[in-house]
Coordinates of C-alpha atoms in Angstrom, one line a residue:
X1 CA -1.6 6.8 -9.3
X2 CA -5.1 6.5 -11.7
X3 CA -7.3 4.6 -9.3
X4 CA -9.2 1.9 -11.1
X5 CA -12.7 1.9 -9.2
X6 CA -13.8 -1.3 -8.8
X7 CA -5.1 2.1 12.3
X8 CA -2.8 4.5 13.2
X9 CA -2.0 5.8 16.3
X10 CA -5.3 7.1 18.8
X11 CA -4.9 11.4 18.6
X12 CA -6.7 13.8 20.2
X13 CA -8.5 17.0 18.2
X14 CA -9.0 20.3 19.5
X15 CA -12.4 21.8 19.2
X16 CA -12.7 24.2 16.0
X17 CA -13.4 27.4 17.5
X18 CA -13.2 31.3 16.8
X19 CA -10.9 34.2 17.4
X20 CA -11.5 37.7 16.4
X21 CA -14.0 36.2 14.1
X22 CA -11.7 34.0 12.2
X23 CA -12.3 30.1 11.8
X24 CA -9.4 27.9 13.6
X25 CA -8.5 24.5 11.9
X26 CA -9.0 21.7 14.4
X27 CA -5.2 20.1 15.2
X28 CA -3.9 16.7 16.3
X29 CA -2.2 16.9 19.2
X30 CA 1.0 15.4 17.2
X31 CA 1.3 18.2 15.0
X32 CA 0.2 20.8 17.1
X33 CA 3.7 19.2 18.9
X34 CA 5.9 20.3 15.5
X35 CA 4.1 23.8 15.8
X36 CA 5.0 24.1 19.4
X37 CA 8.7 22.8 18.4
X38 CA 9.3 25.3 15.9
X39 CA 9.5 22.9 13.0
X40 CA 6.0 24.2 11.2
X41 CA 4.9 28.1 11.3
X42 CA 1.2 28.7 11.4
X43 CA 1.7 31.2 8.0
X44 CA 2.6 28.2 6.6
X45 CA 6.3 28.6 6.3
X46 CA 8.8 26.1 7.9
X47 CA 9.9 26.8 11.3
X48 CA 13.2 28.1 12.0
X49 CA 13.5 24.6 13.8
X50 CA 12.4 23.0 10.4
X51 CA 14.8 19.8 9.7
X52 CA 14.7 16.7 7.3
X53 CA 17.2 13.8 6.7
X54 CA 18.9 12.5 3.7
X55 CA 20.8 10.2 2.0
X56 CA 23.2 9.2 -0.5
X57 CA 23.0 6.0 -2.8
X58 CA 25.4 4.3 -4.6
X59 CA 23.8 0.9 -6.5
X60 CA 24.9 -1.7 -8.4
X61 CA 22.3 -4.0 -9.9
X62 CA 22.2 -6.6 -11.8
X63 CA 19.2 -7.9 -13.3
X64 CA 18.5 -11.2 -15.7
X65 CA 15.5 -10.9 -17.0
X66 CA 14.9 -14.9 -17.9
X67 CA 14.5 -15.8 -14.7
X68 CA 13.7 -12.1 -13.3
X69 CA 16.3 -12.1 -10.5
X70 CA 17.3 -9.2 -9.4
X71 CA 21.2 -8.7 -7.3
X72 CA 22.2 -5.8 -5.5
X73 CA 24.7 -3.9 -3.9
X74 CA 24.2 -0.6 -2.6
X75 CA 26.0 2.0 -0.1
X76 CA 24.0 4.3 1.7
X77 CA 25.5 7.5 3.5
X78 CA 22.7 8.7 5.7
X79 CA 22.5 12.5 7.2
X80 CA 20.9 12.8 10.5
X81 CA 19.9 16.4 10.6
X82 CA 16.9 15.8 13.3
X83 CA 17.5 17.1 16.7
X84 CA 17.5 13.7 18.0
X85 CA 19.9 10.4 18.6
X86 CA 19.0 7.8 16.7
X87 CA 19.6 4.3 18.1
X88 CA 18.1 2.1 15.2
X89 CA 17.4 3.0 11.2
X90 CA 14.2 2.0 9.9
X91 CA 14.4 0.7 6.5
X92 CA 11.4 0.2 3.7
X93 CA 12.2 -3.4 1.6
X94 CA 8.7 -2.8 -0.4
X95 CA 9.5 -6.1 -2.8
X96 CA 8.2 -8.1 0.2
X97 CA 4.8 -7.5 -0.5
X98 CA 5.2 -10.7 -2.5
X99 CA 6.3 -12.2 0.4
X100 CA 4.5 -15.4 1.6
X101 CA 2.7 -14.2 4.3
X102 CA 2.8 -10.6 3.9
X103 CA -0.2 -8.5 4.8
X104 CA -1.9 -7.1 1.8
X105 CA -5.1 -5.3 0.3
X106 CA -5.1 -7.0 -2.9
X107 CA -4.2 -11.0 -3.9
X108 CA -1.2 -12.2 -5.1
X109 CA -1.1 -15.0 -7.6
X110 CA 0.7 -18.2 -6.1
X111 CA 3.4 -17.9 -8.7
X112 CA 4.5 -14.6 -7.4
X113 CA 5.1 -15.2 -3.6
X114 CA 8.1 -15.4 -2.8
X115 CA 10.9 -15.4 0.3
X116 CA 11.4 -11.9 0.1
X117 CA 14.0 -9.8 0.3
X118 CA 17.4 -12.0 1.0
X119 CA 19.6 -9.2 2.6
X120 CA 23.5 -11.1 2.2
X121 CA 25.4 -9.0 3.7
X122 CA 25.3 -5.8 6.1
X123 CA 27.9 -3.4 6.5
X124 CA 27.5 -0.3 9.2
X125 CA 30.4 2.2 9.2
X126 CA 33.0 0.0 7.4
X127 CA 32.2 -2.9 10.3
X128 CA 30.8 -5.9 9.1
X129 CA 27.1 -7.3 10.8
X130 CA 25.3 -10.5 11.2
X131 CA 22.5 -9.7 8.5
X132 CA 20.2 -11.4 11.0
X133 CA 20.4 -8.2 13.1
X134 CA 18.4 -6.9 10.2
X135 CA 14.6 -7.0 11.9
X136 CA 12.4 -7.9 9.1
X137 CA 8.7 -7.5 9.2
X138 CA 6.8 -7.7 6.2
X139 CA 8.1 -4.3 4.1
X140 CA 9.8 -2.5 7.4
X141 CA 13.2 -3.7 8.7
X142 CA 14.4 -2.2 11.8
X143 CA 18.3 -2.4 12.4
X144 CA 19.8 -1.2 15.9
X145 CA 22.7 0.9 15.7
X146 CA 25.6 2.7 17.6
X147 CA 23.8 6.0 18.5
X148 CA 23.8 8.4 15.5
X149 CA 24.3 11.9 16.9
X150 CA 22.3 14.8 15.6
X151 CA 24.1 16.6 12.6
X152 CA 26.4 13.0 12.0
X153 CA 26.6 10.6 9.2
X154 CA 26.3 7.1 9.4
X155 CA 27.4 4.3 6.2
X156 CA 25.6 1.2 5.3
X157 CA 26.6 -1.4 2.8
X158 CA 24.2 -3.7 2.0
X159 CA 23.9 -6.9 -0.8
X160 CA 20.5 -8.4 -1.3
X161 CA 18.8 -10.1 -3.9
X162 CA 15.0 -11.0 -4.6
X163 CA 12.9 -12.6 -7.8
X164 CA 10.7 -9.6 -9.7
X165 CA 7.0 -10.9 -9.9
X166 CA 6.0 -11.9 -13.4
X167 CA 2.0 -11.4 -13.0
X168 CA 0.3 -10.0 -10.1
X169 CA 1.3 -6.4 -11.3
X170 CA 1.3 -4.2 -8.8
X171 CA 3.3 -0.9 -9.8
X172 CA 6.0 -3.0 -10.4
X173 CA 7.0 -5.9 -12.3
X174 CA 7.5 -8.2 -15.6
X175 CA 5.1 -6.4 -18.2
X176 CA 5.7 -9.1 -20.9
X177 CA 8.5 -11.4 -21.8
X178 CA 11.1 -9.0 -22.7
X179 CA 9.7 -5.9 -20.9
X180 CA 10.1 -5.0 -17.3
X181 CA 9.0 -2.3 -15.2
X182 CA 11.1 -2.7 -12.0
X183 CA 10.6 -0.1 -9.0
X184 CA 10.7 -0.1 -4.9
X185 CA 13.7 -2.5 -5.6
X186 CA 16.4 -1.5 -3.1
X187 CA 16.5 -1.3 0.7
X188 CA 16.1 2.4 1.4
X189 CA 16.2 3.9 4.7
X190 CA 12.7 5.4 5.8
X191 CA 11.7 9.1 6.2
X192 CA 12.5 10.1 10.0
X193 CA 10.3 13.7 9.9
X194 CA 9.4 15.8 12.9
X195 CA 5.8 14.5 12.9
X196 CA 5.8 11.2 13.2
X197 CA 9.4 10.4 13.9
X198 CA 10.2 6.9 11.6
X199 CA 7.7 6.5 9.1
X200 CA 6.6 2.7 10.1
X201 CA 3.5 2.4 8.0
X202 CA 3.7 -1.1 6.1
X203 CA 3.5 -1.2 2.5
X204 CA 0.1 -3.5 2.0
X205 CA -0.3 -2.5 -1.9
X206 CA -3.2 0.2 -1.4
X207 CA -1.8 3.4 0.6
X208 CA 1.4 4.8 -2.1
X209 CA 5.1 6.1 -0.2
X210 CA 6.6 8.5 1.2
X211 CA 10.6 9.3 1.3
X212 CA 13.1 11.6 1.4
X213 CA 14.7 13.3 -1.3
X214 CA 18.3 11.8 -1.5
X215 CA 20.9 11.5 -4.4
X216 CA 21.2 8.4 -6.3
X217 CA 24.1 7.0 -8.6
X218 CA 22.9 3.9 -10.4
X219 CA 24.5 1.4 -12.3
X220 CA 22.3 -1.5 -14.1
X221 CA 24.0 -4.4 -15.7
X222 CA 21.7 -6.0 -18.0
X223 CA 22.1 -8.0 -21.0
X224 CA 22.9 -7.0 -24.6
X225 CA 19.8 -5.6 -26.7
X226 CA 18.3 -4.8 -23.7
X227 CA 17.9 -0.6 -23.9
X228 CA 17.1 1.1 -20.3
X229 CA 14.8 4.1 -19.4
X230 CA 15.3 5.5 -16.0
X231 CA 14.9 8.3 -13.0
X232 CA 17.7 10.7 -13.7
X233 CA 20.2 11.1 -16.7
X234 CA 22.4 8.5 -18.8
X235 CA 25.6 9.3 -18.1
X236 CA 27.6 6.9 -20.6
X237 CA 25.0 6.7 -23.8
X238 CA 28.1 6.5 -25.8
X239 CA 29.4 2.9 -23.2
X240 CA 25.8 1.6 -24.3
X241 CA 24.3 2.8 -27.7
X242 CA 25.6 2.3 -31.2
X243 CA 26.3 5.8 -32.0
X244 CA 23.4 7.0 -34.4
X245 CA 20.8 6.1 -31.3
X246 CA 23.2 9.0 -29.1
X247 CA 22.5 10.9 -32.0
X248 CA 19.0 10.8 -32.1
X249 CA 18.9 11.1 -28.5
X250 CA 20.8 14.5 -28.7
X251 CA 18.7 15.3 -31.6
X252 CA 15.3 15.0 -29.6
X253 CA 16.4 16.7 -26.3
X254 CA 17.5 19.8 -29.2
X255 CA 14.1 20.1 -31.5
X256 CA 10.2 20.6 -30.6
X257 CA 9.6 18.0 -33.4
X258 CA 9.3 14.2 -32.7
X259 CA 12.1 12.0 -33.4
X260 CA 12.3 8.1 -33.6
X261 CA 14.8 7.1 -31.9
X262 CA 14.2 3.1 -32.0
X263 CA 11.3 2.1 -34.4
X264 CA 10.4 -0.9 -36.0
X265 CA 13.2 -1.1 -38.4
X266 CA 15.7 -0.4 -35.6
X267 CA 14.5 -3.3 -34.2
X268 CA 14.4 -5.8 -37.2
X269 CA 17.7 -4.8 -37.7
X270 CA 19.2 -5.4 -34.1
X271 CA 22.3 -4.0 -33.1
X272 CA 20.8 -1.0 -31.3
X273 CA 23.0 -1.7 -27.7
X274 CA 26.4 -2.1 -27.5
X275 CA 28.0 -5.0 -28.4
X276 CA 28.6 -6.8 -25.1
X277 CA 27.2 -9.8 -23.6
X278 CA 26.0 -7.7 -20.8
X279 CA 26.1 -3.6 -20.9
X280 CA 26.2 -1.5 -17.7
X281 CA 23.8 1.8 -17.9
X282 CA 24.7 4.2 -15.6
X283 CA 22.3 6.9 -14.2
X284 CA 22.0 10.0 -11.7
X285 CA 19.3 11.8 -10.3
X286 CA 20.0 14.6 -7.5
X287 CA 17.3 15.3 -5.2
X288 CA 14.4 13.4 -5.9
X289 CA 12.5 11.1 -3.6
X290 CA 12.7 7.6 -5.6
X291 CA 14.3 6.1 -8.2
X292 CA 13.1 3.5 -10.9
X293 CA 13.6 1.8 -14.5
X294 CA 12.8 -0.2 -17.5
X295 CA 13.9 -2.1 -19.8
X296 CA 12.8 -3.8 -23.2
X297 CA 14.5 -5.6 -25.9
X298 CA 12.1 -5.1 -28.1
X299 CA 10.0 -1.4 -27.3
X300 CA 10.1 1.2 -29.9
X301 CA 11.4 4.8 -28.4
X302 CA 9.5 8.0 -29.4
X303 CA 10.8 11.2 -28.0
X304 CA 10.6 15.1 -28.4
X305 CA 11.5 18.0 -26.3
X306 CA 10.2 21.6 -25.5
X307 CA 11.4 24.8 -23.5
X308 CA 9.9 24.5 -20.1
X309 CA 11.7 27.6 -19.1
X310 CA 11.5 30.8 -21.2
X311 CA 13.5 32.6 -18.5
X312 CA 16.8 30.4 -19.2
X313 CA 15.6 28.0 -22.1
X314 CA 15.8 24.9 -20.3
X315 CA 14.3 21.7 -22.0
X316 CA 12.4 18.7 -21.1
X317 CA 12.8 15.8 -22.9
X318 CA 9.1 13.9 -23.5
X319 CA 10.1 10.5 -24.3
X320 CA 7.2 7.1 -24.9
X321 CA 8.7 3.9 -24.8
X322 CA 6.7 1.2 -25.9
X323 CA 5.3 -1.9 -27.8
X324 CA 4.6 -1.6 -31.4
X325 CA 1.5 -3.3 -31.6
X326 CA -0.2 -1.2 -28.8
X327 CA -1.2 1.4 -31.4
X328 CA -2.6 4.0 -29.0
X329 CA 1.0 4.3 -28.0
X330 CA 1.9 6.4 -31.0
X331 CA 0.1 9.1 -29.5
X332 CA 1.3 9.2 -26.2
X333 CA 4.3 10.9 -26.7
X334 CA 1.8 13.6 -28.1
X335 CA -0.3 13.8 -25.0
X336 CA 2.8 14.1 -22.5
X337 CA 4.6 16.8 -24.5
X338 CA 1.5 18.5 -24.7
X339 CA 0.8 17.8 -20.7
X340 CA 4.2 19.1 -19.8
X341 CA 4.0 22.6 -21.7
X342 CA 0.4 23.2 -20.3
X343 CA 1.7 22.4 -16.6
X344 CA 4.9 24.6 -17.6
X345 CA 3.0 27.5 -18.6
X346 CA -0.7 27.2 -18.0
X347 CA -1.4 24.9 -15.0
X348 CA 0.4 25.3 -12.4
X349 CA 2.6 27.5 -14.6
X350 CA 5.5 26.0 -13.0
X351 CA 8.8 25.4 -15.2
X352 CA 8.5 21.4 -15.7
X353 CA 11.2 20.3 -13.3
X354 CA 13.4 17.8 -14.6
X355 CA 15.1 16.8 -17.6
X356 CA 13.1 14.0 -19.2
X357 CA 9.7 12.4 -18.6
X358 CA 9.0 8.9 -19.9
X359 CA 5.7 7.1 -20.4
X360 CA 6.7 3.1 -20.3
X361 CA 4.1 0.8 -21.9
X362 CA 3.2 -0.8 -19.2
X363 CA 1.0 -2.8 -16.9
X364 CA -0.1 -0.1 -14.6
X365 CA -1.4 3.4 -14.2
X366 CA 1.4 4.5 -11.4
X367 CA 3.6 7.5 -11.3
X368 CA 7.5 8.1 -10.5
X369 CA 10.1 10.5 -10.6
X370 CA 10.9 11.3 -14.1
X371 CA 8.9 8.0 -15.3
X372 CA 5.3 6.7 -15.8
X373 CA 4.1 3.2 -16.0
X374 CA 0.9 2.9 -18.3
X375 CA -1.2 0.5 -19.4
X376 CA -2.5 0.2 -23.2
X377 CA -6.1 1.5 -23.7
X378 CA -8.4 1.3 -26.8
X379 CA -9.9 4.6 -26.0
X380 CA -8.2 7.6 -27.3
X381 CA -9.9 10.0 -24.5
X382 CA -8.8 7.3 -21.8
X383 CA -5.4 7.4 -22.8
X384 CA -5.4 11.2 -22.5
X385 CA -6.7 11.2 -19.3
X386 CA -4.4 8.9 -17.7
X387 CA -1.5 10.1 -19.6
X388 CA -1.7 13.9 -18.1
X389 CA -3.2 12.4 -14.6
X390 CA 0.1 10.5 -14.1
X391 CA 2.6 13.3 -15.5
X392 CA 0.8 15.9 -13.1
X393 CA 1.9 13.8 -10.2
X394 CA 5.4 14.8 -11.2
X395 CA 4.4 18.4 -9.0
X396 CA 2.4 16.5 -5.9
X397 CA 4.3 14.7 -4.8
X398 CA 7.4 14.3 -6.3
X399 CA 8.5 17.9 -6.6
X400 CA 6.8 19.1 -3.2
X401 CA 7.5 15.8 -1.1
X402 CA 4.4 15.0 0.6
X403 CA 3.1 12.2 2.4
X404 CA 1.2 10.0 0.1
X405 CA 1.1 7.1 2.6
X406 CA -1.1 9.6 5.1
X407 CA -2.5 12.1 3.0
X408 CA -3.4 11.0 -0.3
X409 CA -5.4 13.6 -1.1
X410 CA -2.1 16.0 -1.3
X411 CA -0.9 14.5 -4.5
X412 CA -3.8 12.5 -6.2
X413 CA -6.3 15.1 -5.5
X414 CA -3.9 17.6 -7.4
X415 CA -3.4 14.9 -10.6
X416 CA -7.0 14.6 -10.7
X417 CA -7.6 18.7 -11.0
X418 CA -4.9 18.6 -13.3
X419 CA -6.4 15.9 -15.4
X420 CA -9.6 17.9 -15.3
X421 CA -8.0 21.2 -16.4
X422 CA -5.6 19.8 -19.1
X423 CA -7.2 17.3 -21.0
X424 CA -9.5 19.6 -22.8
X425 CA -6.2 21.2 -23.6
X426 CA -5.1 18.8 -25.4
X427 CA -8.4 17.4 -26.8
X428 CA -11.0 20.0 -26.7
X429 CA -14.1 17.7 -27.2
X430 CA -13.2 16.2 -23.7
X431 CA -15.3 16.9 -20.3
X432 CA -13.4 15.2 -18.2
X433 CA -15.3 14.6 -15.1
X434 CA -13.5 11.6 -13.4
X435 CA -14.9 10.8 -9.9
X436 CA -18.2 13.3 -9.7
X437 CA -20.3 10.9 -10.0
X438 CA -19.2 8.6 -7.6
X439 CA -19.1 11.5 -5.0
X440 CA -22.5 12.4 -5.9
X441 CA -23.8 8.7 -5.3
X442 CA -21.8 8.4 -1.6
X443 CA -22.2 11.7 -0.7
X444 CA -23.1 11.6 3.4
X445 CA -23.0 7.8 3.3
X446 CA -21.1 5.8 5.7
X447 CA -18.2 5.5 3.6
X448 CA -18.2 9.4 2.9
X449 CA -15.7 10.3 6.1
X450 CA -13.8 13.8 6.0
X451 CA -11.7 14.1 3.5
X452 CA -8.6 14.9 6.2
X453 CA -8.8 11.4 7.7
X454 CA -5.7 9.4 6.8
X455 CA -5.4 7.3 4.1
X456 CA -4.1 4.6 6.2
X457 CA -7.1 4.4 7.9
X458 CA -8.9 3.9 4.4
X459 CA -9.4 0.9 2.2
X460 CA -11.5 1.1 -0.9
X461 CA -14.4 3.6 -1.7
X462 CA -13.5 6.0 1.2
X463 CA -10.0 5.8 0.5
X464 CA -10.9 6.6 -3.1
X465 CA -13.3 9.3 -3.0
X466 CA -11.0 11.3 -0.4
X467 CA -8.0 10.9 -2.3
X468 CA -9.3 12.2 -5.8
X469 CA -12.6 13.4 -6.5
X470 CA -13.1 15.4 -3.2
X471 CA -10.4 17.1 -3.3
X472 CA -10.3 17.9 -6.4
X473 CA -13.5 19.4 -6.4
X474 CA -12.4 21.2 -3.1
X475 CA -9.4 22.9 -5.2
X476 CA -11.1 23.6 -7.9
X477 CA -13.8 25.7 -6.0
X478 CA -11.1 27.6 -4.4
X479 CA -9.2 28.4 -8.0
X480 CA -13.0 29.2 -9.5
X481 CA -13.6 32.0 -6.2
X482 CA -10.1 33.4 -6.1
X483 CA -10.0 33.6 -10.1
X484 CA -6.7 31.9 -12.1
X485 CA -4.6 34.8 -11.7
X486 CA -4.8 34.8 -7.2
X487 CA -5.1 31.0 -7.0
X488 CA -1.8 30.9 -9.0
X489 CA -0.4 33.0 -6.9
X490 CA -1.2 31.3 -3.4
X491 CA -0.2 27.8 -5.6
X492 CA 2.9 29.2 -6.6
X493 CA 3.8 30.5 -2.8
X494 CA 3.0 27.0 -1.5
X495 CA 5.6 25.4 -4.3
X496 CA 8.1 28.2 -3.6
X497 CA 8.2 27.4 0.2
X498 CA 7.9 23.4 0.4
X499 CA 9.5 22.0 -3.0
X500 CA 12.1 19.9 -2.0
X501 CA 10.5 19.3 1.6
X502 CA 8.1 17.5 3.3
X503 CA 4.9 19.5 3.7
X504 CA 1.5 18.8 5.5
X505 CA -2.2 19.4 5.1
X506 CA -1.6 22.2 7.2
X507 CA 1.3 23.5 5.5
X508 CA -0.9 23.7 2.5
X509 CA -3.7 25.4 3.9
X510 CA -1.9 27.9 5.7
X511 CA 0.1 29.0 3.0
X512 CA -2.9 29.0 0.6
X513 CA -4.5 31.6 2.9
X514 CA -0.9 33.5 3.3
X515 CA 0.0 33.3 -0.6
X516 CA -3.9 34.2 -1.4
X517 CA -4.2 36.9 1.1
X518 CA -7.5 35.4 2.3
X519 CA -8.4 33.7 5.7
X520 CA -10.0 30.7 3.8
X521 CA -10.2 28.5 6.7
X522 CA -14.0 28.9 6.3
X523 CA -13.9 26.4 3.6
X524 CA -11.2 24.2 4.1
X525 CA -12.9 23.3 7.4
X526 CA -16.2 22.2 5.8
X527 CA -14.5 20.9 2.6
X528 CA -11.9 18.6 4.2
X529 CA -12.6 18.5 7.8
X530 CA -16.6 18.2 8.4
X531 CA -18.9 15.6 7.4
X532 CA -21.8 16.3 5.5
X533 CA -22.5 16.5 1.8
X534 CA -23.6 18.9 -0.8
X535 CA -27.1 19.6 -1.8
X536 CA -28.2 22.7 -3.5
X537 CA -31.9 23.0 -4.4
X538 CA -34.1 25.8 -6.2
X539 CA -36.5 26.7 -3.8
X540 CA -38.8 29.4 -5.5
X541 CA -38.7 31.1 -8.5
X542 CA -41.0 34.6 -8.9
X543 CA -41.6 37.2 -11.4
X544 CA -42.4 41.0 -11.2
X545 CA -43.2 42.3 -14.7
X546 CA -39.7 42.0 -16.3
X547 CA -38.1 41.1 -12.9
X548 CA -37.3 37.4 -11.7
X549 CA -36.3 36.1 -8.8
X550 CA -34.8 32.7 -7.9
X551 CA -34.1 31.6 -4.5
X552 CA -31.1 29.0 -4.1
X553 CA -31.3 27.1 -0.5
X554 CA -28.1 25.0 0.4
X555 CA -29.5 22.0 1.7
X556 CA -26.7 20.3 2.6
X557 CA -23.5 21.6 4.6
X558 CA -20.7 21.2 2.0
X559 CA -20.4 24.7 -0.1
X560 CA -20.3 24.5 -3.9
X561 CA -20.7 27.3 -6.9
X562 CA -24.2 27.9 -7.8
X563 CA -24.3 27.3 -11.8
X564 CA -27.8 28.0 -13.4
X565 CA -29.1 27.6 -16.9
X566 CA -32.6 29.4 -17.5
X567 CA -34.5 28.0 -20.8
X568 CA -37.5 30.5 -22.0
X569 CA -40.2 29.8 -24.0
X570 CA -38.3 30.8 -27.4
X571 CA -35.8 27.9 -26.7
X572 CA -33.0 30.5 -26.0
X573 CA -31.2 30.4 -22.2
X574 CA -29.0 31.9 -19.9
X575 CA -27.0 31.0 -17.8
X576 CA -25.4 32.5 -14.2
X577 CA -22.2 31.8 -12.1
X578 CA -21.7 32.3 -8.5
X579 CA -19.0 30.8 -6.5
X580 CA -18.4 29.3 -3.1
X581 CA -18.0 32.8 -1.7
X582 CA -21.6 33.3 -1.2
X583 CA -21.6 30.9 1.5
X584 CA -18.9 31.8 3.2
X585 CA -20.7 34.0 6.0
X586 CA -23.0 31.1 6.5
X587 CA -26.2 31.6 4.5
X588 CA -28.5 29.2 3.9
X589 CA -29.8 30.6 0.8
X590 CA -29.4 33.4 -1.8
X591 CA -31.3 35.1 -4.1
X592 CA -30.3 35.8 -7.7
X593 CA -31.8 38.7 -9.8
X594 CA -32.0 39.1 -13.3
X595 CA -34.6 41.2 -15.9
X596 CA -35.6 39.7 -18.8
X597 CA -39.0 40.2 -21.2
X598 CA -38.9 36.5 -22.2
X599 CA -41.4 34.4 -20.5
X600 CA -38.9 31.4 -18.2
X601 CA -39.8 28.3 -18.8
X602 CA -37.7 26.3 -16.5
X603 CA -34.5 26.5 -14.8
X604 CA -32.0 23.9 -14.1
X605 CA -28.9 23.9 -11.1
X606 CA -25.9 22.4 -12.2
X607 CA -22.6 22.1 -13.9
X608 CA -19.9 19.4 -14.8
X609 CA -17.8 19.8 -11.2
X610 CA -20.8 21.1 -9.1
X611 CA -21.1 18.4 -6.6
X612 CA -24.9 17.5 -5.7
X613 CA -26.0 14.3 -4.0
X614 CA -30.0 15.1 -4.5
X615 CA -30.1 16.1 -8.0
X616 CA -34.2 16.0 -7.9
X617 CA -34.5 19.4 -6.6
X618 CA -32.3 20.8 -9.2
X619 CA -34.9 21.6 -11.6
X620 CA -37.8 24.3 -11.1
X621 CA -40.8 24.3 -13.7
X622 CA -42.9 27.5 -14.3
X623 CA -46.2 27.2 -13.9

């Protein structure tokens, strides 16, 4: 999610120490138990006892746009791969964010307050249960069960309904009359993992999500003239579209150029969908963490595709579905295509993992598997930055399965550096410094807690800083220090090791160490675990003949690169760069030496991504 700027249980942290000269990261006791149990390894790989649970969801849903009524029936087959016997199942009812009396981090208009999700029937292993047996507390629902043993399955059949929000759009809801983005709409089983057991954190609208990798088969019933876009593959295009639109979709999936699958002329003529009072759209998606859909009776659809894996020739279709009055969206399909291309071949240089990516003209700035809900923007640069930010989330958290609820930096930080790197590739005039000024101003203040702080313990500025700019800066500095080739090698080691699983921060840190062949704990500790702030200053400049010496002092304790621009009397400039590696040994100052027969006028520290909370000592003027 692109953040618009405007207490978990106590754990004991071990003190950081040195073993054989190497820094060891502090580890909370609950995470240490995961290492002790062999579900995680200190080399970053899953342990020999690693496991994760999964489920198959078969969902039948009916959506009535006029009333915004959602009613569904789902059958869940849940597999307990854990070594534990489960005596209750925790479900997530995310629409209860809008329930009267719910605890929320943001306000909801009175017109959107509801009675919440109504559980109409509940069947466990074929036996009908009293729906009142399900204990609902906000967005959490617990259901006592007969013991579910390790390696056993249990089935749940649930009928439910609720009313979709009309305003107070929080990642889901009505966009405008005739257009809807519907997310988090079905009861789902919460994650049960090797670190925390059940994910019991309630959803309050700020922290994002943590879901298991599951398989979905979804049948969506909507009225005639409503087109549906969703996670996964449309299984019955010929049953819901008139034939020429099926041909256009196929054309877009096979060609590099852009195809107007639905244009304004088509909208005027109508007759786009099958001629039934309601049409049932069937989608299938395997091994994904979520399923969402969007529907409209007046959106145009522009699409293209590209080869994302040169070794296999596999293609990804890229879509923009939008209200034609929003002219900025006319370029969004192009921005999206270029983002998918950059991600596949440049950063992170990993073949785009899914068959399509659909950017939907909505009221938010939020990502979902294969879908993006983005608001229209008047500024072209902002539109590019928003588009690539949200699409980059495909890798983090969806492909990697990270816990956004606890560790927002494991996905938002990556989307932020992805935005920084890819935006100038789409438009070379862009200098994307999203979040840099905010961190410079707040660094070292009471608002500036360590990145490793759980996202559930943060609210406003501290959440924003630790989720977005600070981790992105950290990733950026490591990339600069290792170089593109070694950084990509290490990152690919992490992706290969944990894709489709549930990595935690220590898995990432350890994988990057292992993949790069370097112990980077000195940096992980300073940047992600320690309090403090970045502040470099020019202490002094001396000249002896043609030789200049510049003394750079680290006045803070957060390592940052050294970028210095020297300006000479003839107006020429010379730049020098040193990566964060110069601070690895704990030095508080370094010297830069160079020869020049020109007279130096001044020297200035800093570049776009050099964090510094005190710019007053960044310029040294020669006397």
